[in-house]
Amino acid sequence: MRYEAVYDMLKEEYERLRSYKFELEKEIKDVDGFVRKKKVNGKEYYYLCKSKRVGDKVVQVHLRPLSKEEAREIMKVKQLKRQLREVNIRLKYMERLLRYA
């Protein structure tokens, strides 16, 4: 009896994670680059940057300045991508558990 209860709990958690994954995928927009914050004379400036390879070094190239709202939006998307990566890893392990259970 305990075995079925544990299996059902795993199955419910798996379904919950899958629905959460689909919600995250809907929210994520494609963002090219990352946000760099600079502070000059007490003012904060945000830039969209990209890493570029120059010879054997990797340098960060400023593409364009961003408003504070744009920077927050991009940072939020990056956070959502991290969450999605974690959810995918958990889903993969849960699939294995369910397969061999």
Backbone atoms as SQL, in Angstrom:
CREATE TABLE atoms (id INTEGER PRIMARY KEY, chain TEXT, resi INTEGER, resn TEXT, atom TEXT, x REAL, y REAL, z REAL);
INSERT INTO atoms VALUES
  (1, 'A', 1, 'MET', 'N', 0.824, -1.198, 0.000),
  (2, 'A', 1, 'MET', 'CA', 0.000, 0.000, 0.000),
  (3, 'A', 1, 'MET', 'C', 0.862, 1.254, 0.000),
  (4, 'A', 2, 'ARG', 'N', 1.942, 1.243, 0.761),
  (5, 'A', 2, 'ARG', 'CA', 2.808, 2.414, 0.823),
  (6, 'A', 2, 'ARG', 'C', 3.430, 2.715, -0.538),
  (7, 'A', 3, 'TYR', 'N', 3.782, 1.675, -1.251),
  (8, 'A', 3, 'TYR', 'CA', 4.423, 1.829, -2.555),
  (9, 'A', 3, 'TYR', 'C', 3.537, 2.633, -3.505),
  (10, 'A', 4, 'GLU', 'N', 2.238, 2.311, -3.540),
  (11, 'A', 4, 'GLU', 'CA', 1.317, 3.024, -4.426),
  (12, 'A', 4, 'GLU', 'C', 1.173, 4.482, -4.008),
  (13, 'A', 5, 'ALA', 'N', 1.160, 4.736, -2.698),
  (14, 'A', 5, 'ALA', 'CA', 1.023, 6.108, -2.203),
  (15, 'A', 5, 'ALA', 'C', 2.226, 6.950, -2.626),
  (16, 'A', 6, 'VAL', 'N', 3.411, 6.391, -2.483),
  (17, 'A', 6, 'VAL', 'CA', 4.630, 7.114, -2.881),
  (18, 'A', 6, 'VAL', 'C', 4.633, 7.347, -4.387),
  (19, 'A', 7, 'TYR', 'N', 4.235, 6.345, -5.138),
  (20, 'A', 7, 'TYR', 'CA', 4.182, 6.467, -6.595),
  (21, 'A', 7, 'TYR', 'C', 3.196, 7.563, -7.004),
  (22, 'A', 8, 'ASP', 'N', 2.026, 7.605, -6.349),
  (23, 'A', 8, 'ASP', 'CA', 1.026, 8.636, -6.656),
  (24, 'A', 8, 'ASP', 'C', 1.551, 10.029, -6.320),
  (25, 'A', 9, 'MET', 'N', 2.269, 10.145, -5.189),
  (26, 'A', 9, 'MET', 'CA', 2.844, 11.445, -4.823),
  (27, 'A', 9, 'MET', 'C', 3.857, 11.891, -5.870),
  (28, 'A', 10, 'LEU', 'N', 4.708, 10.971, -6.309),
  (29, 'A', 10, 'LEU', 'CA', 5.690, 11.295, -7.345),
  (30, 'A', 10, 'LEU', 'C', 4.998, 11.737, -8.631),
  (31, 'A', 11, 'LYS', 'N', 3.948, 11.018, -8.997),
  (32, 'A', 11, 'LYS', 'CA', 3.215, 11.324, -10.223),
  (33, 'A', 11, 'LYS', 'C', 2.584, 12.716, -10.148),
  (34, 'A', 12, 'GLU', 'N', 1.981, 13.064, -8.998),
  (35, 'A', 12, 'GLU', 'CA', 1.373, 14.386, -8.816),
  (36, 'A', 12, 'GLU', 'C', 2.427, 15.485, -8.905),
  (37, 'A', 13, 'GLU', 'N', 3.558, 15.275, -8.239),
  (38, 'A', 13, 'GLU', 'CA', 4.640, 16.269, -8.272),
  (39, 'A', 13, 'GLU', 'C', 5.167, 16.440, -9.697),
  (40, 'A', 14, 'TYR', 'N', 5.274, 15.348, -10.415),
  (41, 'A', 14, 'TYR', 'CA', 5.734, 15.386, -11.802),
  (42, 'A', 14, 'TYR', 'C', 4.775, 16.210, -12.663),
  (43, 'A', 15, 'GLU', 'N', 3.479, 15.980, -12.522),
  (44, 'A', 15, 'GLU', 'CA', 2.483, 16.730, -13.302),
  (45, 'A', 15, 'GLU', 'C', 2.515, 18.211, -12.943),
  (46, 'A', 16, 'ARG', 'N', 2.684, 18.511, -11.650),
  (47, 'A', 16, 'ARG', 'CA', 2.753, 19.911, -11.210),
  (48, 'A', 16, 'ARG', 'C', 3.968, 20.608, -11.829),
  (49, 'A', 17, 'LEU', 'N', 5.103, 19.921, -11.823),
  (50, 'A', 17, 'LEU', 'CA', 6.316, 20.498, -12.409),
  (51, 'A', 17, 'LEU', 'C', 6.168, 20.704, -13.917),
  (52, 'A', 18, 'ARG', 'N', 5.521, 19.762, -14.592),
  (53, 'A', 18, 'ARG', 'CA', 5.326, 19.910, -16.040),
  (54, 'A', 18, 'ARG', 'C', 4.469, 21.123, -16.360),
  (55, 'A', 19, 'SER', 'N', 3.398, 21.342, -15.601),
  (56, 'A', 19, 'SER', 'CA', 2.547, 22.507, -15.857),
  (57, 'A', 19, 'SER', 'C', 3.314, 23.797, -15.561),
  (58, 'A', 20, 'TYR', 'N', 4.138, 23.785, -14.491),
  (59, 'A', 20, 'TYR', 'CA', 4.954, 24.951, -14.164),
  (60, 'A', 20, 'TYR', 'C', 5.958, 25.233, -15.280),
  (61, 'A', 21, 'LYS', 'N', 6.512, 24.180, -15.855),
  (62, 'A', 21, 'LYS', 'CA', 7.469, 24.329, -16.954),
  (63, 'A', 21, 'LYS', 'C', 6.807, 25.017, -18.146),
  (64, 'A', 22, 'PHE', 'N', 5.586, 24.608, -18.490),
  (65, 'A', 22, 'PHE', 'CA', 4.898, 25.220, -19.625),
  (66, 'A', 22, 'PHE', 'C', 4.569, 26.684, -19.354),
  (67, 'A', 23, 'GLU', 'N', 4.215, 27.023, -18.102),
  (68, 'A', 23, 'GLU', 'CA', 3.969, 28.421, -17.746),
  (69, 'A', 23, 'GLU', 'C', 5.241, 29.249, -17.915),
  (70, 'A', 24, 'LEU', 'N', 6.372, 28.703, -17.461),
  (71, 'A', 24, 'LEU', 'CA', 7.643, 29.417, -17.596),
  (72, 'A', 24, 'LEU', 'C', 7.992, 29.640, -19.062),
  (73, 'A', 25, 'GLU', 'N', 7.791, 28.618, -19.887),
  (74, 'A', 25, 'GLU', 'CA', 8.129, 28.744, -21.305),
  (75, 'A', 25, 'GLU', 'C', 7.287, 29.816, -21.991),
  (76, 'A', 26, 'LYS', 'N', 6.046, 29.998, -21.550),
  (77, 'A', 26, 'LYS', 'CA', 5.197, 31.046, -22.122),
  (78, 'A', 26, 'LYS', 'C', 5.729, 32.434, -21.778),
  (79, 'A', 27, 'GLU', 'N', 6.227, 32.588, -20.527),
  (80, 'A', 27, 'GLU', 'CA', 6.674, 33.896, -20.055),
  (81, 'A', 27, 'GLU', 'C', 8.021, 34.320, -20.630),
  (82, 'A', 28, 'ILE', 'N', 8.854, 33.366, -20.982),
  (83, 'A', 28, 'ILE', 'CA', 10.222, 33.681, -21.401),
  (84, 'A', 28, 'ILE', 'C', 10.242, 34.225, -22.823),
  (85, 'A', 29, 'LYS', 'N', 10.886, 35.385, -22.959),
  (86, 'A', 29, 'LYS', 'CA', 11.112, 35.968, -24.281),
  (87, 'A', 29, 'LYS', 'C', 12.577, 35.734, -24.629),
  (88, 'A', 30, 'ASP', 'N', 12.894, 35.828, -25.902),
  (89, 'A', 30, 'ASP', 'CA', 14.276, 35.615, -26.312),
  (90, 'A', 30, 'ASP', 'C', 15.080, 36.888, -26.054),
  (91, 'A', 31, 'VAL', 'N', 16.098, 36.792, -25.227),
  (92, 'A', 31, 'VAL', 'CA', 16.952, 37.930, -24.898),
  (93, 'A', 31, 'VAL', 'C', 18.361, 37.606, -25.352),
  (94, 'A', 32, 'ASP', 'N', 18.938, 38.530, -26.080),
  (95, 'A', 32, 'ASP', 'CA', 20.282, 38.329, -26.591),
  (96, 'A', 32, 'ASP', 'C', 21.236, 39.209, -25.798),
  (97, 'A', 33, 'GLY', 'N', 22.063, 38.626, -24.969),
  (98, 'A', 33, 'GLY', 'CA', 23.014, 39.394, -24.190),
  (99, 'A', 33, 'GLY', 'C', 22.654, 39.397, -22.714),
  (100, 'A', 34, 'PHE', 'N', 23.315, 40.291, -21.960),
  (101, 'A', 34, 'PHE', 'CA', 23.081, 40.395, -20.526),
  (102, 'A', 34, 'PHE', 'C', 23.182, 41.854, -20.120),
  (103, 'A', 35, 'VAL', 'N', 22.782, 42.156, -18.900),
  (104, 'A', 35, 'VAL', 'CA', 22.742, 43.536, -18.410),
  (105, 'A', 35, 'VAL', 'C', 23.988, 43.814, -17.580),
  (106, 'A', 36, 'ARG', 'N', 24.605, 44.943, -17.839),
  (107, 'A', 36, 'ARG', 'CA', 25.745, 45.402, -17.053),
  (108, 'A', 36, 'ARG', 'C', 25.347, 46.741, -16.431),
  (109, 'A', 37, 'LYS', 'N', 25.595, 46.885, -15.127),
  (110, 'A', 37, 'LYS', 'CA', 25.242, 48.121, -14.429),
  (111, 'A', 37, 'LYS', 'C', 26.517, 48.889, -14.119),
  (112, 'A', 38, 'LYS', 'N', 26.513, 50.191, -14.449),
  (113, 'A', 38, 'LYS', 'CA', 27.650, 51.058, -14.129),
  (114, 'A', 38, 'LYS', 'C', 27.156, 52.202, -13.263),
  (115, 'A', 39, 'LYS', 'N', 27.973, 52.604, -12.310),
  (116, 'A', 39, 'LYS', 'CA', 27.625, 53.721, -11.452),
  (117, 'A', 39, 'LYS', 'C', 28.625, 54.841, -11.707),
  (118, 'A', 40, 'VAL', 'N', 28.126, 55.991, -12.168),
  (119, 'A', 40, 'VAL', 'CA', 28.989, 57.132, -12.461),
  (120, 'A', 40, 'VAL', 'C', 28.428, 58.343, -11.730),
  (121, 'A', 41, 'ASN', 'N', 29.241, 58.944, -10.862),
  (122, 'A', 41, 'ASN', 'CA', 28.837, 60.119, -10.087),
  (123, 'A', 41, 'ASN', 'C', 27.507, 59.906, -9.364),
  (124, 'A', 42, 'GLY', 'N', 27.312, 58.744, -8.798),
  (125, 'A', 42, 'GLY', 'CA', 26.101, 58.458, -8.042),
  (126, 'A', 42, 'GLY', 'C', 24.903, 58.051, -8.881),
  (127, 'A', 43, 'LYS', 'N', 25.024, 58.127, -10.204),
  (128, 'A', 43, 'LYS', 'CA', 23.927, 57.721, -11.090),
  (129, 'A', 43, 'LYS', 'C', 24.190, 56.323, -11.612),
  (130, 'A', 44, 'GLU', 'N', 23.110, 55.557, -11.762),
  (131, 'A', 44, 'GLU', 'CA', 23.239, 54.198, -12.281),
  (132, 'A', 44, 'GLU', 'C', 22.860, 54.170, -13.753),
  (133, 'A', 45, 'TYR', 'N', 23.706, 53.529, -14.537),
  (134, 'A', 45, 'TYR', 'CA', 23.441, 53.360, -15.966),
  (135, 'A', 45, 'TYR', 'C', 23.446, 51.873, -16.283),
  (136, 'A', 46, 'TYR', 'N', 22.520, 51.463, -17.137),
  (137, 'A', 46, 'TYR', 'CA', 22.401, 50.057, -17.520),
  (138, 'A', 46, 'TYR', 'C', 22.709, 49.911, -19.004),
  (139, 'A', 47, 'TYR', 'N', 23.447, 48.854, -19.344),
  (140, 'A', 47, 'TYR', 'CA', 23.806, 48.595, -20.737),
  (141, 'A', 47, 'TYR', 'C', 23.511, 47.147, -21.084),
  (142, 'A', 48, 'LEU', 'N', 23.079, 46.941, -22.320),
  (143, 'A', 48, 'LEU', 'CA', 22.944, 45.587, -22.843),
  (144, 'A', 48, 'LEU', 'C', 24.313, 45.202, -23.383),
  (145, 'A', 49, 'CYS', 'N', 24.854, 44.096, -22.912),
  (146, 'A', 49, 'CYS', 'CA', 26.207, 43.677, -23.292),
  (147, 'A', 49, 'CYS', 'C', 26.196, 42.280, -23.894),
  (148, 'A', 50, 'LYS', 'N', 27.283, 41.992, -24.581),
  (149, 'A', 50, 'LYS', 'CA', 27.515, 40.662, -25.121),
  (150, 'A', 50, 'LYS', 'C', 28.976, 40.320, -24.909),
  (151, 'A', 51, 'SER', 'N', 29.252, 39.053, -24.735),
  (152, 'A', 51, 'SER', 'CA', 30.644, 38.611, -24.647),
  (153, 'A', 51, 'SER', 'C', 31.148, 38.344, -26.056),
  (154, 'A', 52, 'LYS', 'N', 32.349, 38.838, -26.317),
  (155, 'A', 52, 'LYS', 'CA', 32.925, 38.666, -27.647),
  (156, 'A', 52, 'LYS', 'C', 34.359, 38.194, -27.494),
  (157, 'A', 53, 'ARG', 'N', 34.762, 37.291, -28.342),
  (158, 'A', 53, 'ARG', 'CA', 36.115, 36.752, -28.285),
  (159, 'A', 53, 'ARG', 'C', 37.037, 37.608, -29.161),
  (160, 'A', 54, 'VAL', 'N', 38.100, 38.126, -28.542),
  (161, 'A', 54, 'VAL', 'CA', 39.104, 38.898, -29.268),
  (162, 'A', 54, 'VAL', 'C', 40.439, 38.216, -29.023),
  (163, 'A', 55, 'GLY', 'N', 40.922, 37.520, -30.031),
  (164, 'A', 55, 'GLY', 'CA', 42.155, 36.754, -29.858),
  (165, 'A', 55, 'GLY', 'C', 41.927, 35.640, -28.859),
  (166, 'A', 56, 'ASP', 'N', 42.721, 35.650, -27.782),
  (167, 'A', 56, 'ASP', 'CA', 42.538, 34.619, -26.756),
  (168, 'A', 56, 'ASP', 'C', 41.810, 35.171, -25.529),
  (169, 'A', 57, 'LYS', 'N', 41.297, 36.408, -25.629),
  (170, 'A', 57, 'LYS', 'CA', 40.572, 37.020, -24.515),
  (171, 'A', 57, 'LYS', 'C', 39.084, 37.075, -24.821),
  (172, 'A', 58, 'VAL', 'N', 38.286, 37.125, -23.778),
  (173, 'A', 58, 'VAL', 'CA', 36.846, 37.337, -23.922),
  (174, 'A', 58, 'VAL', 'C', 36.540, 38.700, -23.319),
  (175, 'A', 59, 'VAL', 'N', 36.002, 39.601, -24.143),
  (176, 'A', 59, 'VAL', 'CA', 35.681, 40.946, -23.676),
  (177, 'A', 59, 'VAL', 'C', 34.174, 41.160, -23.749),
  (178, 'A', 60, 'GLN', 'N', 33.697, 42.129, -22.941),
  (179, 'A', 60, 'GLN', 'CA', 32.277, 42.458, -22.952),
  (180, 'A', 60, 'GLN', 'C', 32.075, 43.722, -23.771),
  (181, 'A', 61, 'VAL', 'N', 31.200, 43.629, -24.755),
  (182, 'A', 61, 'VAL', 'CA', 30.943, 44.737, -25.658),
  (183, 'A', 61, 'VAL', 'C', 29.595, 45.346, -25.297),
  (184, 'A', 62, 'HIS', 'N', 29.563, 46.665, -25.094),
  (185, 'A', 62, 'HIS', 'CA', 28.302, 47.354, -24.813),
  (186, 'A', 62, 'HIS', 'C', 27.552, 47.529, -26.127),
  (187, 'A', 63, 'LEU', 'N', 26.358, 46.980, -26.202),
  (188, 'A', 63, 'LEU', 'CA', 25.571, 47.099, -27.425),
  (189, 'A', 63, 'LEU', 'C', 24.762, 48.387, -27.443),
  (190, 'A', 64, 'ARG', 'N', 24.036, 48.641, -26.338),
  (191, 'A', 64, 'ARG', 'CA', 23.238, 49.863, -26.282),
  (192, 'A', 64, 'ARG', 'C', 22.854, 50.141, -24.839),
  (193, 'A', 65, 'PRO', 'N', 22.573, 51.415, -24.525),
  (194, 'A', 65, 'PRO', 'CA', 22.100, 51.727, -23.171),
  (195, 'A', 65, 'PRO', 'C', 20.655, 51.261, -22.983),
  (196, 'A', 66, 'LEU', 'N', 20.305, 50.964, -21.746),
  (197, 'A', 66, 'LEU', 'CA', 18.955, 50.506, -21.421),
  (198, 'A', 66, 'LEU', 'C', 18.339, 51.409, -20.363),
  (199, 'A', 67, 'SER', 'N', 17.022, 51.498, -20.382),
  (200, 'A', 67, 'SER', 'CA', 16.344, 52.168, -19.278),
  (201, 'A', 67, 'SER', 'C', 16.295, 51.195, -18.105),
  (202, 'A', 68, 'LYS', 'N', 15.967, 51.720, -16.937),
  (203, 'A', 68, 'LYS', 'CA', 15.924, 50.870, -15.750),
  (204, 'A', 68, 'LYS', 'C', 14.865, 49.773, -15.899),
  (205, 'A', 69, 'GLU', 'N', 13.725, 50.112, -16.511),
  (206, 'A', 69, 'GLU', 'CA', 12.639, 49.141, -16.690),
  (207, 'A', 69, 'GLU', 'C', 13.060, 48.029, -17.652),
  (208, 'A', 70, 'GLU', 'N', 13.722, 48.410, -18.756),
  (209, 'A', 70, 'GLU', 'CA', 14.197, 47.401, -19.714),
  (210, 'A', 70, 'GLU', 'C', 15.197, 46.455, -19.048),
  (211, 'A', 71, 'ALA', 'N', 16.097, 47.030, -18.250),
  (212, 'A', 71, 'ALA', 'CA', 17.107, 46.223, -17.569),
  (213, 'A', 71, 'ALA', 'C', 16.448, 45.243, -16.603),
  (214, 'A', 72, 'ARG', 'N', 15.446, 45.721, -15.874),
  (215, 'A', 72, 'ARG', 'CA', 14.734, 44.835, -14.943),
  (216, 'A', 72, 'ARG', 'C', 14.037, 43.711, -15.684),
  (217, 'A', 73, 'GLU', 'N', 13.433, 44.049, -16.825),
  (218, 'A', 73, 'GLU', 'CA', 12.724, 43.045, -17.621),
  (219, 'A', 73, 'GLU', 'C', 13.690, 41.955, -18.098),
  (220, 'A', 74, 'ILE', 'N', 14.855, 42.365, -18.585),
  (221, 'A', 74, 'ILE', 'CA', 15.848, 41.401, -19.073),
  (222, 'A', 74, 'ILE', 'C', 16.363, 40.539, -17.921),
  (223, 'A', 75, 'MET', 'N', 16.616, 41.162, -16.765),
  (224, 'A', 75, 'MET', 'CA', 17.097, 40.391, -15.616),
  (225, 'A', 75, 'MET', 'C', 16.033, 39.404, -15.147),
  (226, 'A', 76, 'LYS', 'N', 14.759, 39.801, -15.241),
  (227, 'A', 76, 'LYS', 'CA', 13.661, 38.901, -14.865),
  (228, 'A', 76, 'LYS', 'C', 13.623, 37.690, -15.799),
  (229, 'A', 77, 'VAL', 'N', 13.818, 37.934, -17.103),
  (230, 'A', 77, 'VAL', 'CA', 13.827, 36.838, -18.075),
  (231, 'A', 77, 'VAL', 'C', 14.987, 35.890, -17.794),
  (232, 'A', 78, 'LYS', 'N', 16.146, 36.442, -17.460),
  (233, 'A', 78, 'LYS', 'CA', 17.302, 35.596, -17.134),
  (234, 'A', 78, 'LYS', 'C', 17.011, 34.723, -15.910),
  (235, 'A', 79, 'GLN', 'N', 16.333, 35.309, -14.906),
  (236, 'A', 79, 'GLN', 'CA', 15.959, 34.548, -13.713),
  (237, 'A', 79, 'GLN', 'C', 14.989, 33.427, -14.073),
  (238, 'A', 80, 'LEU', 'N', 14.027, 33.722, -14.950),
  (239, 'A', 80, 'LEU', 'CA', 13.065, 32.703, -15.377),
  (240, 'A', 80, 'LEU', 'C', 13.766, 31.567, -16.117),
  (241, 'A', 81, 'LYS', 'N', 14.784, 31.910, -16.914),
  (242, 'A', 81, 'LYS', 'CA', 15.534, 30.874, -17.628),
  (243, 'A', 81, 'LYS', 'C', 16.275, 29.963, -16.653),
  (244, 'A', 82, 'ARG', 'N', 16.824, 30.555, -15.584),
  (245, 'A', 82, 'ARG', 'CA', 17.493, 29.742, -14.565),
  (246, 'A', 82, 'ARG', 'C', 16.498, 28.788, -13.905),
  (247, 'A', 83, 'GLN', 'N', 15.306, 29.318, -13.590),
  (248, 'A', 83, 'GLN', 'CA', 14.277, 28.474, -12.982),
  (249, 'A', 83, 'GLN', 'C', 13.881, 27.342, -13.918),
  (250, 'A', 84, 'LEU', 'N', 13.756, 27.655, -15.206),
  (251, 'A', 84, 'LEU', 'CA', 13.376, 26.638, -16.184),
  (252, 'A', 84, 'LEU', 'C', 14.432, 25.538, -16.256),
  (253, 'A', 85, 'ARG', 'N', 15.699, 25.928, -16.210),
  (254, 'A', 85, 'ARG', 'CA', 16.781, 24.949, -16.233),
  (255, 'A', 85, 'ARG', 'C', 16.676, 24.001, -15.033),
  (256, 'A', 86, 'GLU', 'N', 16.422, 24.573, -13.840),
  (257, 'A', 86, 'GLU', 'CA', 16.287, 23.751, -12.637),
  (258, 'A', 86, 'GLU', 'C', 15.089, 22.812, -12.737),
  (259, 'A', 87, 'VAL', 'N', 13.967, 23.324, -13.260),
  (260, 'A', 87, 'VAL', 'CA', 12.762, 22.499, -13.399),
  (261, 'A', 87, 'VAL', 'C', 13.021, 21.357, -14.367),
  (262, 'A', 88, 'ASN', 'N', 13.723, 21.630, -15.467),
  (263, 'A', 88, 'ASN', 'CA', 14.028, 20.577, -16.436),
  (264, 'A', 88, 'ASN', 'C', 14.873, 19.472, -15.813),
  (265, 'A', 89, 'ILE', 'N', 15.836, 19.852, -14.984),
  (266, 'A', 89, 'ILE', 'CA', 16.679, 18.856, -14.317),
  (267, 'A', 89, 'ILE', 'C', 15.839, 18.001, -13.374),
  (268, 'A', 90, 'ARG', 'N', 14.975, 18.643, -12.583),
  (269, 'A', 90, 'ARG', 'CA', 14.120, 17.886, -11.660),
  (270, 'A', 90, 'ARG', 'C', 13.176, 16.964, -12.417),
  (271, 'A', 91, 'LEU', 'N', 12.636, 17.447, -13.535),
  (272, 'A', 91, 'LEU', 'CA', 11.729, 16.618, -14.335),
  (273, 'A', 91, 'LEU', 'C', 12.444, 15.386, -14.878),
  (274, 'A', 92, 'LYS', 'N', 13.678, 15.585, -15.326),
  (275, 'A', 92, 'LYS', 'CA', 14.440, 14.463, -15.877),
  (276, 'A', 92, 'LYS', 'C', 14.634, 13.371, -14.825),
  (277, 'A', 93, 'TYR', 'N', 15.003, 13.771, -13.601),
  (278, 'A', 93, 'TYR', 'CA', 15.205, 12.781, -12.551),
  (279, 'A', 93, 'TYR', 'C', 13.897, 12.132, -12.121),
  (280, 'A', 94, 'MET', 'N', 12.810, 12.909, -12.107),
  (281, 'A', 94, 'MET', 'CA', 11.511, 12.328, -11.736),
  (282, 'A', 94, 'MET', 'C', 11.046, 11.327, -12.786),
  (283, 'A', 95, 'GLU', 'N', 11.322, 11.625, -14.063),
  (284, 'A', 95, 'GLU', 'CA', 10.963, 10.667, -15.117),
  (285, 'A', 95, 'GLU', 'C', 11.689, 9.341, -14.905),
  (286, 'A', 96, 'ARG', 'N', 12.953, 9.421, -14.538),
  (287, 'A', 96, 'ARG', 'CA', 13.710, 8.190, -14.264),
  (288, 'A', 96, 'ARG', 'C', 13.121, 7.430, -13.086),
  (289, 'A', 97, 'LEU', 'N', 12.790, 8.170, -12.027),
  (290, 'A', 97, 'LEU', 'CA', 12.208, 7.516, -10.853),
  (291, 'A', 97, 'LEU', 'C', 10.899, 6.821, -11.206),
  (292, 'A', 98, 'LEU', 'N', 10.062, 7.515, -11.974),
  (293, 'A', 98, 'LEU', 'CA', 8.765, 6.938, -12.330),
  (294, 'A', 98, 'LEU', 'C', 8.930, 5.745, -13.265),
  (295, 'A', 99, 'ARG', 'N', 9.917, 5.817, -14.135),
  (296, 'A', 99, 'ARG', 'CA', 10.136, 4.725, -15.075),
  (297, 'A', 99, 'ARG', 'C', 10.545, 3.444, -14.349),
  (298, 'A', 100, 'TYR', 'N', 11.419, 3.583, -13.346),
  (299, 'A', 100, 'TYR', 'CA', 11.926, 2.397, -12.655),
  (300, 'A', 100, 'TYR', 'C', 11.119, 2.029, -11.418),
  (301, 'A', 101, 'ALA', 'N', 10.104, 2.837, -11.102),
  (302, 'A', 101, 'ALA', 'CA', 9.295, 2.550, -9.895),
  (303, 'A', 101, 'ALA', 'C', 8.318, 1.420, -10.160);
